[in-house]
CSV table of C-alpha atoms in Angstrom, one decimal:
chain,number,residue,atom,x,y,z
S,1,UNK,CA,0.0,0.0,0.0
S,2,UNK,CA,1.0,3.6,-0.6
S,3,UNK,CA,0.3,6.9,1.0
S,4,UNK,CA,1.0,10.5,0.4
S,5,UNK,CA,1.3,13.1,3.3
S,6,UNK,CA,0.8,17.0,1.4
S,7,UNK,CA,1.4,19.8,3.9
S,8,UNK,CA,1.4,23.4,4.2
S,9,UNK,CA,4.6,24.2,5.5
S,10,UNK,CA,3.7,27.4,6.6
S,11,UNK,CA,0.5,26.6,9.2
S,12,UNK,CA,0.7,26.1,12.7
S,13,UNK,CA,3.4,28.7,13.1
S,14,UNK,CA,5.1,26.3,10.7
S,15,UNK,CA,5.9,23.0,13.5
S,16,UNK,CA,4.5,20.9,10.9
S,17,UNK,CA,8.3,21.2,8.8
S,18,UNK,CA,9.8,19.4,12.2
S,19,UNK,CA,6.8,16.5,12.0
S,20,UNK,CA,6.7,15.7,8.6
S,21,UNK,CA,9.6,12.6,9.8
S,22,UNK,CA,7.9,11.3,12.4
S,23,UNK,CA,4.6,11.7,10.5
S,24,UNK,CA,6.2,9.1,7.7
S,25,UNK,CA,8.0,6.8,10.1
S,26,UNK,CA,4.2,6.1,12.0
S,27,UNK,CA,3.3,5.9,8.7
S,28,UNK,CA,5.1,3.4,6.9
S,29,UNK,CA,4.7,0.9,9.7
S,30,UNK,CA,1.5,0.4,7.6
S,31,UNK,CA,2.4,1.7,4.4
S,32,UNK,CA,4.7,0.2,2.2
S,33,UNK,CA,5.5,3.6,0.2
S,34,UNK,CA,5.6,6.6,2.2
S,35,UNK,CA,5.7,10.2,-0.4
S,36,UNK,CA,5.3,14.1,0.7
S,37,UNK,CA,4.3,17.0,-1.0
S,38,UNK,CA,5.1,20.3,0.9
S,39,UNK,CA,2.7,23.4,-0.8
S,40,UNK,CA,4.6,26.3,-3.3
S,41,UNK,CA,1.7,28.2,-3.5
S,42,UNK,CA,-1.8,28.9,-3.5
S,43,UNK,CA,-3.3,25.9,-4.7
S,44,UNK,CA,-0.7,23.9,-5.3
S,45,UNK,CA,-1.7,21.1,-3.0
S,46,UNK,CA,-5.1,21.1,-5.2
S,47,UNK,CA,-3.3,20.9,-8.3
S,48,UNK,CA,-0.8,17.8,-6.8
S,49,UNK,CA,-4.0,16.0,-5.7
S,50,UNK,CA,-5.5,16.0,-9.0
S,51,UNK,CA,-2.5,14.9,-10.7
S,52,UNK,CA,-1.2,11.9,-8.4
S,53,UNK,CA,-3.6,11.2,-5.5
S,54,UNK,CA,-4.8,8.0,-7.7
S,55,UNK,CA,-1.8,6.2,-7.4
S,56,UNK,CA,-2.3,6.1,-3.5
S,57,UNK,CA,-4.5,4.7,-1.1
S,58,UNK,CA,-4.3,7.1,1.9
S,59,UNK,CA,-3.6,10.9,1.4
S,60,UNK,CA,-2.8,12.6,4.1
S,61,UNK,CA,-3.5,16.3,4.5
S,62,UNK,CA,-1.2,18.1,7.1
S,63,UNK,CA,-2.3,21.8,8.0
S,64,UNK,CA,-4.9,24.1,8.4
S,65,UNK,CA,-8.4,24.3,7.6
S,66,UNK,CA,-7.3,26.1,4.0
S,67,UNK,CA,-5.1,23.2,3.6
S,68,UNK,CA,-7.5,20.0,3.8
S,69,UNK,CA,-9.9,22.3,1.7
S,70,UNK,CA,-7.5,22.1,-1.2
S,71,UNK,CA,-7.0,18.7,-0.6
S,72,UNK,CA,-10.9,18.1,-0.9
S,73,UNK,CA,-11.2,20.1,-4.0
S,74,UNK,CA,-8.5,18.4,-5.8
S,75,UNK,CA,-10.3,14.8,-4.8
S,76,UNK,CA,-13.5,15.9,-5.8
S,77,UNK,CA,-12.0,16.2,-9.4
S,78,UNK,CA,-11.2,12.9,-9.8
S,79,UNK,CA,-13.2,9.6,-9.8
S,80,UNK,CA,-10.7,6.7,-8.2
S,81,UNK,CA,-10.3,8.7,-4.4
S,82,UNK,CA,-8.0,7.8,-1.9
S,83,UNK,CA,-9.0,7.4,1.8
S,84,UNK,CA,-8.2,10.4,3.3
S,85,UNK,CA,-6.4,11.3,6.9
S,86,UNK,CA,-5.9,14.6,8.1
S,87,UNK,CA,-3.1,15.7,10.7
S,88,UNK,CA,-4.8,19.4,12.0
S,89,UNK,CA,-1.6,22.0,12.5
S,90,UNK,CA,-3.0,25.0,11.8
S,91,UNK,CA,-4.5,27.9,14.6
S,92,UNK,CA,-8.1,26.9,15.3
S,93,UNK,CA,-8.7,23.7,13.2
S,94,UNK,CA,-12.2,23.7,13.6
S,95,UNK,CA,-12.0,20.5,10.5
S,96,UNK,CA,-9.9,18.6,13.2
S,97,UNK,CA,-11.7,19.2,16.2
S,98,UNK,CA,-15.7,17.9,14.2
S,99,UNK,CA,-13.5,14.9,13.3
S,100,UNK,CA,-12.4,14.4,16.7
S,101,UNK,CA,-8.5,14.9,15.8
S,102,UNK,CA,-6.4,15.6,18.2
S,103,UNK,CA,-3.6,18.2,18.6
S,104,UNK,CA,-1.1,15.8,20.0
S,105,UNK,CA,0.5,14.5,17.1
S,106,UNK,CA,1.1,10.9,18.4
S,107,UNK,CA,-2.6,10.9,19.2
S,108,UNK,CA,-3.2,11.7,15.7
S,109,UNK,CA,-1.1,9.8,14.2
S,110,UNK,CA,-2.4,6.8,16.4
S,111,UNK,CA,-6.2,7.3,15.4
S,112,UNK,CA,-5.2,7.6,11.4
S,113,UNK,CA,-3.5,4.1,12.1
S,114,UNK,CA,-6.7,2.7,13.7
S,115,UNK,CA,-8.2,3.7,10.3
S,116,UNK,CA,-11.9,4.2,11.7
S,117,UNK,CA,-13.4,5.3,8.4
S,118,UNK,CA,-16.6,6.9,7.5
S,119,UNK,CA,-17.9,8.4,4.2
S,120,UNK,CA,-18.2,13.0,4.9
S,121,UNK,CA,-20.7,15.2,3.2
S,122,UNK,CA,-19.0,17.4,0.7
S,123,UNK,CA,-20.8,20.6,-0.3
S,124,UNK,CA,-20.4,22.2,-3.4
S,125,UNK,CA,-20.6,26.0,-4.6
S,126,UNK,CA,-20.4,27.2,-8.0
S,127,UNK,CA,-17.8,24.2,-8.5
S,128,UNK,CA,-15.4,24.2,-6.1
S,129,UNK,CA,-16.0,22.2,-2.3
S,130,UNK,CA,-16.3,22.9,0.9
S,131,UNK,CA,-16.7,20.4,4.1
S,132,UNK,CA,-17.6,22.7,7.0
S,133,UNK,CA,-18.3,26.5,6.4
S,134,UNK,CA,-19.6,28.5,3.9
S,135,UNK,CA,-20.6,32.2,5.7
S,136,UNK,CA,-20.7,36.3,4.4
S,137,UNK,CA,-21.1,39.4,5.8
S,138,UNK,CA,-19.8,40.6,9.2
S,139,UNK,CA,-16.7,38.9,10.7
S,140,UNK,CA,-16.5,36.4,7.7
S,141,UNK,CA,-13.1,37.4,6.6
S,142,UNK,CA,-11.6,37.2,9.9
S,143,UNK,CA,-9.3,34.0,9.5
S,144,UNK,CA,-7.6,35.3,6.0
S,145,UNK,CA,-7.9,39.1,7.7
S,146,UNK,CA,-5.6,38.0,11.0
S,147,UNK,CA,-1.6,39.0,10.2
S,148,UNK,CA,0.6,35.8,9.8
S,149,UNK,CA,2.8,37.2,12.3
S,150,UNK,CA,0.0,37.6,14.9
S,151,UNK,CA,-1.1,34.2,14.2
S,152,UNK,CA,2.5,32.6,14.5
S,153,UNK,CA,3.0,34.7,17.6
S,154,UNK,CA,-0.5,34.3,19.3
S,155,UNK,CA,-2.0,31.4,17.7
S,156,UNK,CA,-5.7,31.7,17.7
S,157,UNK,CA,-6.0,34.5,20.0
S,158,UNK,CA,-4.9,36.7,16.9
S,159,UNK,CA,-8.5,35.9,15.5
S,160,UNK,CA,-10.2,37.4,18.5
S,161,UNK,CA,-8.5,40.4,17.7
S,162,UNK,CA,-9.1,40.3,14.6
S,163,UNK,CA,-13.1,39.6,15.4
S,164,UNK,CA,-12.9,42.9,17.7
S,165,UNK,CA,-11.2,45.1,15.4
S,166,UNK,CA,-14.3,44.0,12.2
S,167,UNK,CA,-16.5,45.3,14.7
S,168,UNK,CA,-15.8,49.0,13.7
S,169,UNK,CA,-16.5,48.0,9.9
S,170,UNK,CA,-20.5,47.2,8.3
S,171,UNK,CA,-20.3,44.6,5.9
S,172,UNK,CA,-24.1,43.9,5.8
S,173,UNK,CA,-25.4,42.1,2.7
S,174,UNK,CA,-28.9,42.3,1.3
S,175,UNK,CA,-29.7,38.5,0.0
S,176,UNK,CA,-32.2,36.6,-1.5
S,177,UNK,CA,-31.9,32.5,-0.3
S,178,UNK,CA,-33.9,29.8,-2.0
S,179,UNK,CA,-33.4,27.1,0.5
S,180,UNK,CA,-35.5,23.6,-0.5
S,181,UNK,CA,-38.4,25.8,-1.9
S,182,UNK,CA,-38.6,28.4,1.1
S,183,UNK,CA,-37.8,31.8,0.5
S,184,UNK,CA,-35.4,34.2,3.1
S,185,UNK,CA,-35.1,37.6,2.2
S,186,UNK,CA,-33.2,40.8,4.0
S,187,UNK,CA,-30.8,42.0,5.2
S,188,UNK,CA,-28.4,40.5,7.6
S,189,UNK,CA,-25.8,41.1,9.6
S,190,UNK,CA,-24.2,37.6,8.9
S,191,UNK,CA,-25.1,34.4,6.7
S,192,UNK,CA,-23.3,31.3,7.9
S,193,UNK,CA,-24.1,27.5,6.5
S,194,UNK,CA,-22.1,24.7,8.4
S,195,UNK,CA,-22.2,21.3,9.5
S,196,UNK,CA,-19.3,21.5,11.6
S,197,UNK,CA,-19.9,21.0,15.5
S,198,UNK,CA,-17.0,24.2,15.8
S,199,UNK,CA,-16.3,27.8,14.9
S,200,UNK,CA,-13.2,29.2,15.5
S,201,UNK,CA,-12.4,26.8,17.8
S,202,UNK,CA,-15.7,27.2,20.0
S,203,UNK,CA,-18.3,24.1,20.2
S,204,UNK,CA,-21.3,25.1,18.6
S,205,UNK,CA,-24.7,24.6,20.6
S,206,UNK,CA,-27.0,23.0,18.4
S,207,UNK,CA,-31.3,21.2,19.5
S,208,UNK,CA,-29.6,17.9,18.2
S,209,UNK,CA,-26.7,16.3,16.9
S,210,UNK,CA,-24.7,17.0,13.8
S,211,UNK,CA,-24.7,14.1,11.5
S,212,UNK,CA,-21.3,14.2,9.2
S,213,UNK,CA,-23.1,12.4,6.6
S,214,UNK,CA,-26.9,12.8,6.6
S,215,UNK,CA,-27.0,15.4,3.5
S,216,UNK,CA,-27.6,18.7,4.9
S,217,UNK,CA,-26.5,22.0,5.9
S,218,UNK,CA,-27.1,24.1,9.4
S,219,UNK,CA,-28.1,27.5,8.4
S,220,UNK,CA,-27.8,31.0,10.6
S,221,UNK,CA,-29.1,34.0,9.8
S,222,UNK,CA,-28.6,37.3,12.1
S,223,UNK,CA,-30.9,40.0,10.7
S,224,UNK,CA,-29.4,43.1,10.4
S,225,UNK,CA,-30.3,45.9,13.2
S,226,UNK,CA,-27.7,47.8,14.6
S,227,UNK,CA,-24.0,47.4,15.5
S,228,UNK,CA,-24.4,47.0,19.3
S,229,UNK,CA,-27.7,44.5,19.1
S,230,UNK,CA,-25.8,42.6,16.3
S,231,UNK,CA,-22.8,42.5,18.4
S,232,UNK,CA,-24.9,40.8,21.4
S,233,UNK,CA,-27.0,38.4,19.1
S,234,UNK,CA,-23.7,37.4,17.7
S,235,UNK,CA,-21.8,36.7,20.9
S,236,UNK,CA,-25.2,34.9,22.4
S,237,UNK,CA,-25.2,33.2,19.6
S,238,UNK,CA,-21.7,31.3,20.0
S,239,UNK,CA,-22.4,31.2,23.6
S,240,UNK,CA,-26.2,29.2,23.6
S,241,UNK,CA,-26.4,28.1,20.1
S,242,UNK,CA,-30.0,27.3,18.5
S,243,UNK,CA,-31.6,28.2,21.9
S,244,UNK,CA,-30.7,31.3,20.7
S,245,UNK,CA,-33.1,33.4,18.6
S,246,UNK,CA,-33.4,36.9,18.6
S,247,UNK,CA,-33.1,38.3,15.4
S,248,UNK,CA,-32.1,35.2,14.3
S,249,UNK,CA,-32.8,32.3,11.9
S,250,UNK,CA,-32.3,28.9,12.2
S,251,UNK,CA,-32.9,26.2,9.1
S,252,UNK,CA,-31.9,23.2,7.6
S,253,UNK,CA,-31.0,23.1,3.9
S,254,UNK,CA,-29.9,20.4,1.6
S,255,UNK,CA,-30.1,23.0,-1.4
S,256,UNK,CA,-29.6,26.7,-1.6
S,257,UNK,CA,-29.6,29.4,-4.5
S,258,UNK,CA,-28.6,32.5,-2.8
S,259,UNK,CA,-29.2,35.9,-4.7
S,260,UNK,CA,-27.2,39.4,-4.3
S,261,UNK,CA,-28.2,42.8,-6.4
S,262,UNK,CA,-24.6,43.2,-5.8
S,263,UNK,CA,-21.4,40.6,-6.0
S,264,UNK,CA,-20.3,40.3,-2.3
S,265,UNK,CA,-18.0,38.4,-1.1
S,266,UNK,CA,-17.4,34.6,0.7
S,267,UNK,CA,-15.7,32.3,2.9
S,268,UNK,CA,-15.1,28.5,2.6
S,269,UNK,CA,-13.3,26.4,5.3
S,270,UNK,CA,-11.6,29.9,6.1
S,271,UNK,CA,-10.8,30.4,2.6
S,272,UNK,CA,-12.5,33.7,0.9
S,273,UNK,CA,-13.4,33.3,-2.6
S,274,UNK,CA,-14.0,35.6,-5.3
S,275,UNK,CA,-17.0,38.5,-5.0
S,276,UNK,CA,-19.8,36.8,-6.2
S,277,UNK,CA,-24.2,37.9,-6.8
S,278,UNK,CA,-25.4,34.2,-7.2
S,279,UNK,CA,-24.4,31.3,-5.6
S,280,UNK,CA,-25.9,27.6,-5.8
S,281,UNK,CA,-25.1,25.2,-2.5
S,282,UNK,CA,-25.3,21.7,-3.4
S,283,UNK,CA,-24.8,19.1,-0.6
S,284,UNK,CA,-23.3,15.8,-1.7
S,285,UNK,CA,-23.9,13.1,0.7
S,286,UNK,CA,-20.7,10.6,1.6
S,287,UNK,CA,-18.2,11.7,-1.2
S,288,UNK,CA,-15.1,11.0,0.4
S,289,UNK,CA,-14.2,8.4,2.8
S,290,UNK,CA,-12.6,10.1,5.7
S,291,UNK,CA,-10.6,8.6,9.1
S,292,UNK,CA,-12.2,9.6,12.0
S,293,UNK,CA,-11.8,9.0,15.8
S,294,UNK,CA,-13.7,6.2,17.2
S,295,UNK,CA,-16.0,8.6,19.5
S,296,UNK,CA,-16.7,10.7,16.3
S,297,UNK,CA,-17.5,7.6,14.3
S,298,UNK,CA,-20.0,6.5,16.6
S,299,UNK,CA,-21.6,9.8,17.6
S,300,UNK,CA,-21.5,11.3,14.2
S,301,UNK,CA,-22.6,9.3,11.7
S,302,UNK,CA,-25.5,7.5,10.4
């Protein structure tokens, strides 16, 4: 058998260059071909993926969210796909924490060897993927916004100053959503669509438990008002979850054509894409199969 650990060499305050040995050695006492792939660039694990991730049977993603996002994207391209593993190194690895990875990276590196595997939801927009997040308006560009050099100094606390400091900007949006036939319309202070159990490294509270692979999204609207109120519902938000609802609206969607008189911008697993005034969410049940921890396995899937 043969696997193939891609990593971003510069997440995580860039530890993940000092792991990539030990990473291989755990590795190839299963494996009898061990290859890496260290990123050059914006995409580059994506385009490695498409071109070689057929000839193995495990690919490991090492990095942050932005980093196992290309390494979905590139899988989703082609038909024969790997197992995939994923060794979380970046700041708030909210992928890692749903899948119940652990930072430790002999912990890790022992639940990948277990192999628990499950087949994940993949969601697609416009043609490109997304497994956790898709969200706009206020405070959505907060994990590309945060300076490297905070983020390598403070780790994930340079996001909550990053959160405070968007506060003094309005990004509202004005959308139209389509979501399974049912019409929302406003405008909001912030449009978020995840089936991920964390955001920025805090647990979501939601009235049941996440499935990883029952084809659907969790979707969060916070009409707009005013700064301060916004501010609150937000914060109460992250603090009570669904309980939650002032100003605020809660849905399921397995299908979503969202609407914009204006291009606005988005974020995927952390990553912003281009300004965009119609979108079309898609999700795709059990695309990829996916190691998992054992709890995870058993708590989170059908």
């Amino acid at each position: 058998m043969q696997a193939l650990v891609v990593y971003n060499k510069f997440s995580g305050k860039s530890k993940i260059v000092k792991q990539i040995d030990y990473i291989c050695q755990r590795l190839k006492t299963k494996y009898e071909i061990v290859e890496t792939f260290a990123s050059t660039g914006p995409n580059s694990i994506r385009e490695y993926v498409i071109q070689n991730a057929m000839n193995y049977d495990l690919v490991v993603a090492a990095g942050g969210d932005g980093s196992i996002n290309e390494v979905v994207n590139g899988l989703m391209m082609i038909r024969a796909r790997p197992t995939l593993a994923y060794v979380p190194t970046g700041t708030c690895n909210d992928t890692g924490r749903t899948l119940g990875l652990k930072r430790g990276l002999r912990k890790t590196m022992n639940i990948i060897l277990d192999e628990n595997k499950a087949f994940l939801d993949v969601n697609q927009i416009n043609g490109q993927y997304f497994i956790y997040g898709l969200a706009a308006g206020n405070l959505t560009d907060v994990s590309y916004a945060a300076d490297y050099k905070l983020k390598k100094s403070f780790g994930k606390f340079a996001y909550y100053f990053e959160t405070v400091r968007s506060f003094s900007k309005d990004k509202t949006i004005h959308i139209d959503i389509v979501a399974d036939g049912k019409l929302f319309s406003g405008k909001y202070f912030l449009f978020l669509a995840t089936n991920s159990r964390y955001l920025a490294s805090i647990k979501l509270h939601r009235k049941k438990r996440i499935y990883l692979n029952e084809g659907k999204l969790y979707v969060t609207l916070i009409r707009k008002t005013n700064r301060f109120i916004n501010t609150i519902d937000f914060a109460l938000f992250m603090l009570l979850g669904e309980r939650y609802t002032h100003n605020i609206e809660h849905f399921e969607a397995k299908n979503m054509v969202i609407t914009s008189k204006t291009a606005i911008p988005y974020n995927t697993d952390g990553e912003s894409i281009p300004k965009l005034s119609r979108i079309e969410v898609t999700v795709l049940p059990e695309q990829i199969e996916m190691i998992v921890s054992k709890r995870v396995l058993k708590r989170h899937f059908n």
